[in-house]
GROMACS .gro file of N, CA, C and O in nm:
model
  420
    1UNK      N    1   4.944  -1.420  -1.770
    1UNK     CA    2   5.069  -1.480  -1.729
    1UNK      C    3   5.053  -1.632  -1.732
    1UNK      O    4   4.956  -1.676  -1.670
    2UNK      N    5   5.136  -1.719  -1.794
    2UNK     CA    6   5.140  -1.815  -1.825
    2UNK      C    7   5.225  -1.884  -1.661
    2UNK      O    8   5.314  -1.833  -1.593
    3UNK      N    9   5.160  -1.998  -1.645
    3UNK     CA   10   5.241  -2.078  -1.536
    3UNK      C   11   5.340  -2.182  -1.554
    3UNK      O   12   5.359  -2.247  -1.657
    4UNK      N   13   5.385  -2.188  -1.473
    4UNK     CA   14   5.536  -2.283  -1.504
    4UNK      C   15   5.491  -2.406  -1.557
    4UNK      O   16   5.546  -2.447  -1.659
    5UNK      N   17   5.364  -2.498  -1.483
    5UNK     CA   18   5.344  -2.666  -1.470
    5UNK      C   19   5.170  -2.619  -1.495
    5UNK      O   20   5.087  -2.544  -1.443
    6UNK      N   21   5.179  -2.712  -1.604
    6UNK     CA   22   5.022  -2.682  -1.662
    6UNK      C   23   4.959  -2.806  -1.539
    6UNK      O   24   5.027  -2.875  -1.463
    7UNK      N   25   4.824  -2.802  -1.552
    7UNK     CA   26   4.710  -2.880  -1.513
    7UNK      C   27   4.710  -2.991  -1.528
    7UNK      O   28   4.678  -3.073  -1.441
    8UNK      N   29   4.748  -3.019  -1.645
    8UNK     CA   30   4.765  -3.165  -1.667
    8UNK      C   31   4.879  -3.250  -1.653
    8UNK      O   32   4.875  -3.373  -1.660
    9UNK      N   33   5.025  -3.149  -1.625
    9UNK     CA   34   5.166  -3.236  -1.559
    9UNK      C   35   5.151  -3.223  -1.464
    9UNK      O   36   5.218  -3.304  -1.401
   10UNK      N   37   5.052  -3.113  -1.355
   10UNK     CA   38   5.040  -3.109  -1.232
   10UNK      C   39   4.905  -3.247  -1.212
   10UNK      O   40   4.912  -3.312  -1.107
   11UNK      N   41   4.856  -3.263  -1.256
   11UNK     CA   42   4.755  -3.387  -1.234
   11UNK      C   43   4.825  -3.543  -1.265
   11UNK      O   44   4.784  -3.642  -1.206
   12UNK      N   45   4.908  -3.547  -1.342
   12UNK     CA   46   5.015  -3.655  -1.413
   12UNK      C   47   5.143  -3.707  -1.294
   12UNK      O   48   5.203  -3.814  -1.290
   13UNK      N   49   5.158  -3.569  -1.190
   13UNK     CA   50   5.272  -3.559  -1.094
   13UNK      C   51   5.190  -3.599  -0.959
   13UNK      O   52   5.253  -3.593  -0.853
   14UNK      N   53   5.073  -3.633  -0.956
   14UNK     CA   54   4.988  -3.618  -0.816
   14UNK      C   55   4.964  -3.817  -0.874
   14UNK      O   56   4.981  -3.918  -0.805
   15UNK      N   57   4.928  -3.809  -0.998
   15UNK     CA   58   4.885  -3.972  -1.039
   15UNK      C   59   5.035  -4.045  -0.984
   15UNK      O   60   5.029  -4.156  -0.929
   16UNK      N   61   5.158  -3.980  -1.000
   16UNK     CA   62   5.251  -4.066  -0.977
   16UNK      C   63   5.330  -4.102  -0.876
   16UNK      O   64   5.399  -4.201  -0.853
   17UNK      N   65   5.289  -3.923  -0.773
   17UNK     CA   66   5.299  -3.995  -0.600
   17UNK      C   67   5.232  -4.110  -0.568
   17UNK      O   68   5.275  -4.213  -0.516
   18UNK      N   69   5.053  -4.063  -0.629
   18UNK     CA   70   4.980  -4.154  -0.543
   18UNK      C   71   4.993  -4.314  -0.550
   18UNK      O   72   4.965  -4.398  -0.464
   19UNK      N   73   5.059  -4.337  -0.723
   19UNK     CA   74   5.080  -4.508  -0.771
   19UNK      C   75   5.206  -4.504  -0.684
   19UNK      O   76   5.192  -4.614  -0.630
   20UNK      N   77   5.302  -4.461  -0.641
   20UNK     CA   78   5.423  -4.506  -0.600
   20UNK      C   79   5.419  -4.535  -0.493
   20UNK      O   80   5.471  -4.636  -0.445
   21UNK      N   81   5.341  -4.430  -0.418
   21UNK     CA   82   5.312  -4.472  -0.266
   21UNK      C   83   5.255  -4.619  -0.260
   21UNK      O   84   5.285  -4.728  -0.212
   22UNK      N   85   5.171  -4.570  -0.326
   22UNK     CA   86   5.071  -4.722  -0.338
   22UNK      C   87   5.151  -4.850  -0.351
   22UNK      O   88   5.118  -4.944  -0.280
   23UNK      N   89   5.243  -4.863  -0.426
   23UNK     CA   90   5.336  -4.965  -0.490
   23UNK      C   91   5.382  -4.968  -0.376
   23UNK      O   92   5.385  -5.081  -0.328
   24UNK      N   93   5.421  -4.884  -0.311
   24UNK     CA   94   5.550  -4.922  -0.157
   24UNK      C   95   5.465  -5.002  -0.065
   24UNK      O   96   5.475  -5.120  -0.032
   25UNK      N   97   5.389  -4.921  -0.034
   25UNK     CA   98   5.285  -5.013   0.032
   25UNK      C   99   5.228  -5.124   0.034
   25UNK      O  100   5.177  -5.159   0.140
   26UNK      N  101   5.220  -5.190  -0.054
   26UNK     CA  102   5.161  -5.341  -0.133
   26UNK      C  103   5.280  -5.411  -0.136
   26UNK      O  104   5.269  -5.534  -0.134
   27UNK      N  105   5.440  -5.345  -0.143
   27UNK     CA  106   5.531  -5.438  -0.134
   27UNK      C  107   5.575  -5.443   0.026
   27UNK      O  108   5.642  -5.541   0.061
   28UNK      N  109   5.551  -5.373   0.096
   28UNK     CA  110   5.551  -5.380   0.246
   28UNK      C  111   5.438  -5.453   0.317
   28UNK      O  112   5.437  -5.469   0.439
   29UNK      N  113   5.346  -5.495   0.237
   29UNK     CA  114   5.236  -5.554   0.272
   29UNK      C  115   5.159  -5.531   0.368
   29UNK      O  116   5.114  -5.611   0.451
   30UNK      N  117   5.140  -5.400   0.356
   30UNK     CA  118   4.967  -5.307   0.431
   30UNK      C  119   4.897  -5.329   0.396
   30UNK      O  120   4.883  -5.371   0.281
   31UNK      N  121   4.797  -5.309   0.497
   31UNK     CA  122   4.624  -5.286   0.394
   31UNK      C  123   4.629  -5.184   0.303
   31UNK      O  124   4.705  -5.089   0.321
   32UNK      N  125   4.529  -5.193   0.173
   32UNK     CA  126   4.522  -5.108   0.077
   32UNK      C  127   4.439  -4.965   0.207
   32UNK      O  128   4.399  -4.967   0.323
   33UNK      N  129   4.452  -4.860   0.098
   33UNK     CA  130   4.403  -4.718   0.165
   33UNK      C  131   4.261  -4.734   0.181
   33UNK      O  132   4.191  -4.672   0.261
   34UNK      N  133   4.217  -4.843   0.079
   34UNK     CA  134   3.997  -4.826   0.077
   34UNK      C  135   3.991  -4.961   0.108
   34UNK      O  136   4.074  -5.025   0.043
   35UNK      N  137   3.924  -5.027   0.182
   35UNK     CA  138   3.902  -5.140   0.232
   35UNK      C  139   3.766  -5.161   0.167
   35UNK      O  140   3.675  -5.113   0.234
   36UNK      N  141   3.712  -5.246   0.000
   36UNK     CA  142   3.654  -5.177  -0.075
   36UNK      C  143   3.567  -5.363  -0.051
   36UNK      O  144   3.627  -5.467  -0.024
   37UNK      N  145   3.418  -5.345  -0.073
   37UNK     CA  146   3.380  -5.486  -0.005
   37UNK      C  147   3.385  -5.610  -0.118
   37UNK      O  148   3.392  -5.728  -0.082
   38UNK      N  149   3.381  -5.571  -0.254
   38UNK     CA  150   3.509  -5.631  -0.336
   38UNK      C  151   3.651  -5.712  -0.363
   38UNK      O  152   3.683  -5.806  -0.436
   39UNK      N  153   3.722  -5.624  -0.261
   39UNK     CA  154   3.850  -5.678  -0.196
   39UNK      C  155   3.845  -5.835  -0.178
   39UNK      O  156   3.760  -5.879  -0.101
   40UNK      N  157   3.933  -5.924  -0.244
   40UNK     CA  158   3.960  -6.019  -0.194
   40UNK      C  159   4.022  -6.067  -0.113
   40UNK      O  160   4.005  -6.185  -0.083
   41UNK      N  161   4.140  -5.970  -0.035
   41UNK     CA  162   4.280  -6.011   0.035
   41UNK      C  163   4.201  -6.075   0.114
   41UNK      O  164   4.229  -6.195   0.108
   42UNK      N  165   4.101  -6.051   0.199
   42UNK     CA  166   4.075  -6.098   0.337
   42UNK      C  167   3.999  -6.232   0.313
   42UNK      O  168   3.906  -6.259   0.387
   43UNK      N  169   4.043  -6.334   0.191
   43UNK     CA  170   4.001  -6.441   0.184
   43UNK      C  171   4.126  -6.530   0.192
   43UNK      O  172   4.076  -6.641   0.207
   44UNK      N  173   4.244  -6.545   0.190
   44UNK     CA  174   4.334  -6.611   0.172
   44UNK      C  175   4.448  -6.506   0.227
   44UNK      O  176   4.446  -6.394   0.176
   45UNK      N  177   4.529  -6.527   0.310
   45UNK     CA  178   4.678  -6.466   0.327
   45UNK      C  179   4.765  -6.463   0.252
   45UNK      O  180   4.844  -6.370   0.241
   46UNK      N  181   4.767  -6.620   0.155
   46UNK     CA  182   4.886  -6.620   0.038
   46UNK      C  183   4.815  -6.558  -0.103
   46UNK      O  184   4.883  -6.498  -0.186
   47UNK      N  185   4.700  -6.575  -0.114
   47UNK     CA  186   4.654  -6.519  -0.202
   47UNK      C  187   4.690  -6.343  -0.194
   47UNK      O  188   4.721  -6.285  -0.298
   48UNK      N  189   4.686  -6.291  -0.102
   48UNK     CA  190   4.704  -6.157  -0.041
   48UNK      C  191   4.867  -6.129  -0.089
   48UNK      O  192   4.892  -6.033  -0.162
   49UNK      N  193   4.949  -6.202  -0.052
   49UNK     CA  194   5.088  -6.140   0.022
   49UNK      C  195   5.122  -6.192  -0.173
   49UNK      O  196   5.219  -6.137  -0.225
   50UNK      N  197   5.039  -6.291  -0.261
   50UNK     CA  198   5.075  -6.331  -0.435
   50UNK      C  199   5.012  -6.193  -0.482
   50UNK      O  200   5.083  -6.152  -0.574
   51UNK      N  201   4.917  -6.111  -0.458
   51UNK     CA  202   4.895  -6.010  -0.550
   51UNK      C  203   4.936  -5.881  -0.513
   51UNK      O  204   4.957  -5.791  -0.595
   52UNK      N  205   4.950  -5.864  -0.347
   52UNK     CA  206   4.991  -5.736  -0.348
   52UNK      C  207   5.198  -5.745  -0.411
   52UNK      O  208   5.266  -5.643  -0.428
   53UNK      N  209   5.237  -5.852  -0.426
   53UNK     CA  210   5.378  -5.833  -0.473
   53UNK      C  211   5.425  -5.788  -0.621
   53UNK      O  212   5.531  -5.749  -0.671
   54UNK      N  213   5.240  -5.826  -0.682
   54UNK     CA  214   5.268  -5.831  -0.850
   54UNK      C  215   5.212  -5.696  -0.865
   54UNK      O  216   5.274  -5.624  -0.943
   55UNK      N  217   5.073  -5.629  -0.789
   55UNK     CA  218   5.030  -5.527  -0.731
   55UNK      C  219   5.163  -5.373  -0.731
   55UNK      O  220   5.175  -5.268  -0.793
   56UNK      N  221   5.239  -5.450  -0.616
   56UNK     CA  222   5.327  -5.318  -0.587
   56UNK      C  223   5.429  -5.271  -0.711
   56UNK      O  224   5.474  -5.161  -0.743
   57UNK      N  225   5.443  -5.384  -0.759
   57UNK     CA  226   5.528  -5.369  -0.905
   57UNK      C  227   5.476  -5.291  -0.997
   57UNK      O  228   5.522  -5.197  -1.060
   58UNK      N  229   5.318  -5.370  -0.997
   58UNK     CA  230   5.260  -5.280  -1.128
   58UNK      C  231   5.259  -5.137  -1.105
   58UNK      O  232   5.316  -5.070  -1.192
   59UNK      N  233   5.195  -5.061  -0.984
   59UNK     CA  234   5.184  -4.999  -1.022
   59UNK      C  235   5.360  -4.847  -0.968
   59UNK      O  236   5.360  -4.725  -0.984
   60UNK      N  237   5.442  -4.913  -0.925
   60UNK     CA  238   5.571  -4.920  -0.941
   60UNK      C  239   5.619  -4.807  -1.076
   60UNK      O  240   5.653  -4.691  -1.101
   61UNK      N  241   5.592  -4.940  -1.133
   61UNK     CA  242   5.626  -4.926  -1.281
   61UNK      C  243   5.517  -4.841  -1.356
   61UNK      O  244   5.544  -4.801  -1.470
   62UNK      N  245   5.410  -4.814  -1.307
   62UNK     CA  246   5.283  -4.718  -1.376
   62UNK      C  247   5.318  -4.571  -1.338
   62UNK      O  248   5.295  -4.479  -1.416
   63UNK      N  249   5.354  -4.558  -1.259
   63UNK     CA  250   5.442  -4.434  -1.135
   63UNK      C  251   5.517  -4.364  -1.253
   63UNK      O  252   5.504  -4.257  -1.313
   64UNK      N  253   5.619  -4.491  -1.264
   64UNK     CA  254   5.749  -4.427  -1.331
   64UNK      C  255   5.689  -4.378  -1.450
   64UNK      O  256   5.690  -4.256  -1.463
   65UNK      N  257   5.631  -4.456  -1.553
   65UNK     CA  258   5.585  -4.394  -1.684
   65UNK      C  259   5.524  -4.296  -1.678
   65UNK      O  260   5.569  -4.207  -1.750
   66UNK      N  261   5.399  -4.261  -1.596
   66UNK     CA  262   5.341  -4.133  -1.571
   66UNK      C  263   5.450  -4.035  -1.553
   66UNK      O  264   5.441  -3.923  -1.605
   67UNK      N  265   5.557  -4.070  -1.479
   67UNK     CA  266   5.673  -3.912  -1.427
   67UNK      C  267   5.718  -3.879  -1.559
   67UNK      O  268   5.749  -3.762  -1.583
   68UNK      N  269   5.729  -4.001  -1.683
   68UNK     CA  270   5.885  -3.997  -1.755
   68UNK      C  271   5.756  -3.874  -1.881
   68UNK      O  272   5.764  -3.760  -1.927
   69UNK      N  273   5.662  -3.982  -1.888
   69UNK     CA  274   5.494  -3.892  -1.976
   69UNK      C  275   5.467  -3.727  -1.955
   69UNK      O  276   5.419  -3.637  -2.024
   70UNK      N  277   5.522  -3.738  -1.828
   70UNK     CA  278   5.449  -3.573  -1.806
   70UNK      C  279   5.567  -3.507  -1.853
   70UNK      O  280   5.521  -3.448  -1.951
   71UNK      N  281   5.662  -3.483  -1.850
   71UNK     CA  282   5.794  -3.389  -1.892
   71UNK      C  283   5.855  -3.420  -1.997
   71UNK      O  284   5.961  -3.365  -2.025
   72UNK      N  285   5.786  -3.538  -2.095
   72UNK     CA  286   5.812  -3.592  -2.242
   72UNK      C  287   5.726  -3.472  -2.334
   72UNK      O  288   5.616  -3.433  -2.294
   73UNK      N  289   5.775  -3.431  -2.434
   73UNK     CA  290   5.615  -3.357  -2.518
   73UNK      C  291   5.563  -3.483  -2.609
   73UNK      O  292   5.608  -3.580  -2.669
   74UNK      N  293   5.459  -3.429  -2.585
   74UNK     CA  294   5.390  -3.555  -2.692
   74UNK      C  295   5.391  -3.588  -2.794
   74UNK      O  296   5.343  -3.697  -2.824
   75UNK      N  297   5.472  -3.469  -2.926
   75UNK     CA  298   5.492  -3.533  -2.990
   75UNK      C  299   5.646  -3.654  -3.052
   75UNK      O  300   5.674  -3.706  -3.160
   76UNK      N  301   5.706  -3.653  -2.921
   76UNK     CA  302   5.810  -3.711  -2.971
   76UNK      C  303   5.821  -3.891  -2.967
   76UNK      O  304   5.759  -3.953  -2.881
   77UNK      N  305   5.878  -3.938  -3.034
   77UNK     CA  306   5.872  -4.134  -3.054
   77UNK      C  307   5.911  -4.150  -2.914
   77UNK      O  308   5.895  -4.250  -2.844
   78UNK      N  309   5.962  -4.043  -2.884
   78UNK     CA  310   6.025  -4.154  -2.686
   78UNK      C  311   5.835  -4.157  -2.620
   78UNK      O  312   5.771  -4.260  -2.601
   79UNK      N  313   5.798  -4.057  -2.605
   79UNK     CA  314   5.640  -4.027  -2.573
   79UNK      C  315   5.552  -4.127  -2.602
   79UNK      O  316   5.468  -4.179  -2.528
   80UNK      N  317   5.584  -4.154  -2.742
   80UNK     CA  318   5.507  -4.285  -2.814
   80UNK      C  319   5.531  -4.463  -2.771
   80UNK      O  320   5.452  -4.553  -2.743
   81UNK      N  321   5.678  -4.454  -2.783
   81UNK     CA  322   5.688  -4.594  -2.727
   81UNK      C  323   5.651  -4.639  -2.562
   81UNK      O  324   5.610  -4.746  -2.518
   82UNK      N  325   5.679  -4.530  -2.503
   82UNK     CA  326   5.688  -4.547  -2.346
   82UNK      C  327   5.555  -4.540  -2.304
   82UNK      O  328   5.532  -4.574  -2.188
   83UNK      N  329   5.434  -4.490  -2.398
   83UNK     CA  330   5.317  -4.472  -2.386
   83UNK      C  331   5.237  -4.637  -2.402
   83UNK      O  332   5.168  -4.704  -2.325
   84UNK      N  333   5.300  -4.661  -2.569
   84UNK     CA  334   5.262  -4.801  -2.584
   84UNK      C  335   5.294  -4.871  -2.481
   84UNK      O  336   5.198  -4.902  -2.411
   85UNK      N  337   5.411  -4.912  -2.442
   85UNK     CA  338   5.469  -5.034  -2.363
   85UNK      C  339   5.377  -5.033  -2.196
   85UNK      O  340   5.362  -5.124  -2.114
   86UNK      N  341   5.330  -4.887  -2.195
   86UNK     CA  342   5.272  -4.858  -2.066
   86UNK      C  343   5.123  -4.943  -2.060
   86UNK      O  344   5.098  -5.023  -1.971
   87UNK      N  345   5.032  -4.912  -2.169
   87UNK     CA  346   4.923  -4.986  -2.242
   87UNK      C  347   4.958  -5.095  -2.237
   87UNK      O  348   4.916  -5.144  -2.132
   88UNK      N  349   5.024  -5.177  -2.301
   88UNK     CA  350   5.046  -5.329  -2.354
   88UNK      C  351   5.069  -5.366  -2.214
   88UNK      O  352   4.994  -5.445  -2.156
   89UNK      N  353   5.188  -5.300  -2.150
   89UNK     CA  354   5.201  -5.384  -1.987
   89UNK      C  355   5.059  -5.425  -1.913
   89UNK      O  356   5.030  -5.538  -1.873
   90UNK      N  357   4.955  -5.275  -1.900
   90UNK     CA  358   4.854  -5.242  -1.818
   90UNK      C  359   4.778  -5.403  -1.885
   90UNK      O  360   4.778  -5.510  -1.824
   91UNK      N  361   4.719  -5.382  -2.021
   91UNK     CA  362   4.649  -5.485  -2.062
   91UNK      C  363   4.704  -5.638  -2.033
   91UNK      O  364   4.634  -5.725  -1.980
   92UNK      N  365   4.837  -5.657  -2.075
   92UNK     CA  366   4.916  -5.784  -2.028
   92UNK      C  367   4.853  -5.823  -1.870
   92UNK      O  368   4.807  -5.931  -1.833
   93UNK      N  369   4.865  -5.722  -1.809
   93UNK     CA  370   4.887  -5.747  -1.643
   93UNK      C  371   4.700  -5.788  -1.600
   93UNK      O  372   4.664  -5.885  -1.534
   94UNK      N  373   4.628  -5.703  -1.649
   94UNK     CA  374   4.435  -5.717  -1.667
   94UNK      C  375   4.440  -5.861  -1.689
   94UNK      O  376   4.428  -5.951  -1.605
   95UNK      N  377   4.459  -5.868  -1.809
   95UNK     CA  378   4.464  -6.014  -1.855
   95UNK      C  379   4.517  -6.139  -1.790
   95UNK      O  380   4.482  -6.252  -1.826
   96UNK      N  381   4.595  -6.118  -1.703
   96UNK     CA  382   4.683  -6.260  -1.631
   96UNK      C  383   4.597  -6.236  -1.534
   96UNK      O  384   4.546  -6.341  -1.496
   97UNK      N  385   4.557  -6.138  -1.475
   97UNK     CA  386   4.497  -6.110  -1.332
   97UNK      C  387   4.355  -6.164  -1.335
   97UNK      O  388   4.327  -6.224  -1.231
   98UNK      N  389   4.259  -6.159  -1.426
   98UNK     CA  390   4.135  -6.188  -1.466
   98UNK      C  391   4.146  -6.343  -1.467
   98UNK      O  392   4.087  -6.420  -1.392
   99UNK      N  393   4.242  -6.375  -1.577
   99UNK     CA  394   4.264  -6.533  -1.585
   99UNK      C  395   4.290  -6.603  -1.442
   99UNK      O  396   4.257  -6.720  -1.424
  100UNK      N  397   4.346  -6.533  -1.350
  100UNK     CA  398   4.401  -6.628  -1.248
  100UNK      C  399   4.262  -6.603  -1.140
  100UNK      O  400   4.203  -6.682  -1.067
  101UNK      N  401   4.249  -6.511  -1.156
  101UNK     CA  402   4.098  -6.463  -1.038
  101UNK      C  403   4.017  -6.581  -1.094
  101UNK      O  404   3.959  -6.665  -1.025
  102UNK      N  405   4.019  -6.579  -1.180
  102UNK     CA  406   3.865  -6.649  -1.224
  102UNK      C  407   3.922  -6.820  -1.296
  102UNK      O  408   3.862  -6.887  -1.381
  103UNK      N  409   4.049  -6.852  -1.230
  103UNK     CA  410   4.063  -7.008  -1.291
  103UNK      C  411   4.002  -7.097  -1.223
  103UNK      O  412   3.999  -7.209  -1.275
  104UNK      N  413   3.924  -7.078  -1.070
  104UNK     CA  414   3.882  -7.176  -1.030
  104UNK      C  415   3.735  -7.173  -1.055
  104UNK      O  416   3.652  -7.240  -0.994
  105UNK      N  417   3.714  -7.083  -1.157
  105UNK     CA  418   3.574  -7.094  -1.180
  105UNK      C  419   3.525  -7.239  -1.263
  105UNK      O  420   3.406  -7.258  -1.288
   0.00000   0.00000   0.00000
């Protein structure tokens, strides 16, 4: 017997509670869930309240693509573009974030 929600839209649907929650949270400006010793927030307040805003967005918007990904089939161009733009954002966003972490180096 075949099941309704395979493994992998059921793993795709758990990735997109957990980014959304996450996103609400970072725009409400909580502590993250892992207080990880990495973490920079607890060096600056504005530095804190500048990334968790760009933070809650990203992954906001990572949420949504994962929901729209899992109930898309893969082989169709909507699957494809929404996949790319998801990539290009992720890398765009790495990239500004790295640059700005590390401009006062």
């Amino acid at each position: 017997m075949e099941s309704f929600v395979s493994v992998s839209t059921l793993f795709n649907l758990v990735l997109t509670v957990i980014w959304f929650i996450s996103g609400i949270r970072d725009l409400q400006g909580k502590d993250p869930f892992l207080d990880l010793p990495f973490n920079q927030y607890h060096r600056d307040p504005e530095y804190r309240a500048f990334w968790q805003k760009k933070n809650g967005v990203f992954y906001m918007l990572n949420s949504i693509a994962f929901l729209i990904l899992a109930f898309t089939p893969v082989t169709s161009l909507l699957y494809r573009i929404i996949f790319g733009i998801a990539i290009v954002g992720d890398l765009l966003y790495l990239v500004a974030y790295e640059s700005w972490n590390h401009s006062a180096d």
